[in-house]
Amino acid sequence: MTEMAKSLDRTRFEPHVGCFRPEGVRGEELRAAGVPVVHFPVHSYLSLVPVREAARLSRYIRRNRIQLVHTWDYPLEVFGIPVTRVLTSAVAVSSQRGHRGLTPHSYRRLQHVCDRMSNAVVVNCEFLRQHLERDEKISPHKIRVCYNGLDLEQFRPLPGARVERLREASLVIGTVCVLRPEKSLDTLLRAFAAVRRPEMKLAVVGSGPELPALQELASSLGIADDCVFQSGTGDVPQWLRSFDIFVLPSVTEALSNSLMEAMACGCAVAASHVGGNPELVTDGETGLLFQARDAAGLARTLTALIENLELRRRLAAAASERMRLAFSTARSAARMGEIYEELIRARLGAGGTQRL
């Protein structure tokens, strides 16, 4: 959302951002880019606060002549979509950026209500479009696809030494993700244990509830000394450029930013054959695919990459070029702009600078 608000064509759009929690680096980025950030302090739906803030939101939309409201996650969706449709004349657009099975059960029924109220739902890959049509029974006419984009100045191959904690490694296999069960990182640890060579390291970059269990598993597999667990970092590109091989072993994915970032930074990538991963990784061309939860299959994939430097280089170069040609932030923002203009024209007619 931050990158989109910063990247939209300001000759056509005037973005505003509303949020429940305005603190943090993203708020600073938005304000530095001249984007107004408006705080709606809703922390629970079990009070009258959401009612008060709904009235504030509707007044803000009308006062600023905002023509389209786009919510980017499910807590904001169940707040912003009903307010927009019931209390304003603006177009209401929601997002689906992950499988609905990951949404907390308490929100699922409310999401179904919002599906009916929304003028459109934006998804970030074809897999999610099919999922919403097939499993959530959303009309295909409502769904728009806009692939994620990357800042390719930040995420690109660059020469240089590995990060300090990996400086002495002969080869690094790594991943960057939130440490949650659906990422299936135990599959990666078991595969690494099967292919480990002298001075080889496994780097797991990210924070989350699975960390203690993963550390315990590394100890039980006898690989703890060869594993580097790095909590969430602001220097993701440097860590990615320290990897020879990037692995995404998830059991469910939409369009993974981490996988895209690794490809853009010049990693040879291996990803589970789930969700939107095959939309990014063409097996044997821009990376290798393996079956989710198949540690033995991943070990075979890793062995092929470890033992063939030329294969790693070819896949890495092709992956980086694919990101450069098709997945820039500018390209994503242009597509989102097309979606917004189409919806505004259909509902309100064309003309004038749009305030979103």
PDB file of C-alpha atoms in Angstrom, residues 2 10 23 26 29 35 44 47 49 55 82 92 96 101 113 118 140 142 145 151 178 217 261 294 296 337:
ATOM      1  CA  THR A   2       2.807   2.403   0.894  1.00  0.00           C
ATOM      2  CA  ARG A  10       0.279  12.454  -9.218  1.00  0.00           C
ATOM      3  CA  GLU A  23       3.442   5.082  13.830  1.00  0.00           C
ATOM      4  CA  ARG A  26       5.907   3.353   6.597  1.00  0.00           C
ATOM      5  CA  GLU A  29       7.873   7.290   4.248  1.00  0.00           C
ATOM      6  CA  VAL A  35       0.935  11.744   1.257  1.00  0.00           C
ATOM      7  CA  SER A  44     -11.361  -3.303  18.803  1.00  0.00           C
ATOM      8  CA  SER A  47     -16.937  -0.912  21.586  1.00  0.00           C
ATOM      9  CA  VAL A  49     -15.205   3.579  18.950  1.00  0.00           C
ATOM     10  CA  ALA A  55     -18.566   8.817  11.018  1.00  0.00           C
ATOM     11  CA  PRO A  82     -19.330  -0.669   4.622  1.00  0.00           C
ATOM     12  CA  ALA A  92     -15.343   0.817  -2.680  1.00  0.00           C
ATOM     13  CA  GLN A  96      -7.120 -10.089  -1.294  1.00  0.00           C
ATOM     14  CA  GLY A 101      -7.860 -19.838   4.695  1.00  0.00           C
ATOM     15  CA  VAL A 113     -20.518  -9.343   3.449  1.00  0.00           C
ATOM     16  CA  SER A 118     -17.394  -3.979  -2.787  1.00  0.00           C
ATOM     17  CA  PRO A 140     -15.348 -12.833 -12.004  1.00  0.00           C
ATOM     18  CA  LYS A 142     -15.623  -7.976  -9.772  1.00  0.00           C
ATOM     19  CA  VAL A 145      -5.471  -8.623 -11.051  1.00  0.00           C
ATOM     20  CA  ASP A 151      11.791  -1.056  -6.168  1.00  0.00           C
ATOM     21  CA  VAL A 178       7.622 -14.371   8.700  1.00  0.00           C
ATOM     22  CA  LEU A 217      14.540 -28.735  15.362  1.00  0.00           C
ATOM     23  CA  GLU A 261      12.961  -9.763  -3.998  1.00  0.00           C
ATOM     24  CA  ASP A 294       8.538 -32.861   0.477  1.00  0.00           C
ATOM     25  CA  ALA A 296      13.439 -35.292   0.196  1.00  0.00           C
ATOM     26  CA  GLY A 337      -4.070   3.336 -11.950  1.00  0.00           C
TER      27      GLY A 337
END
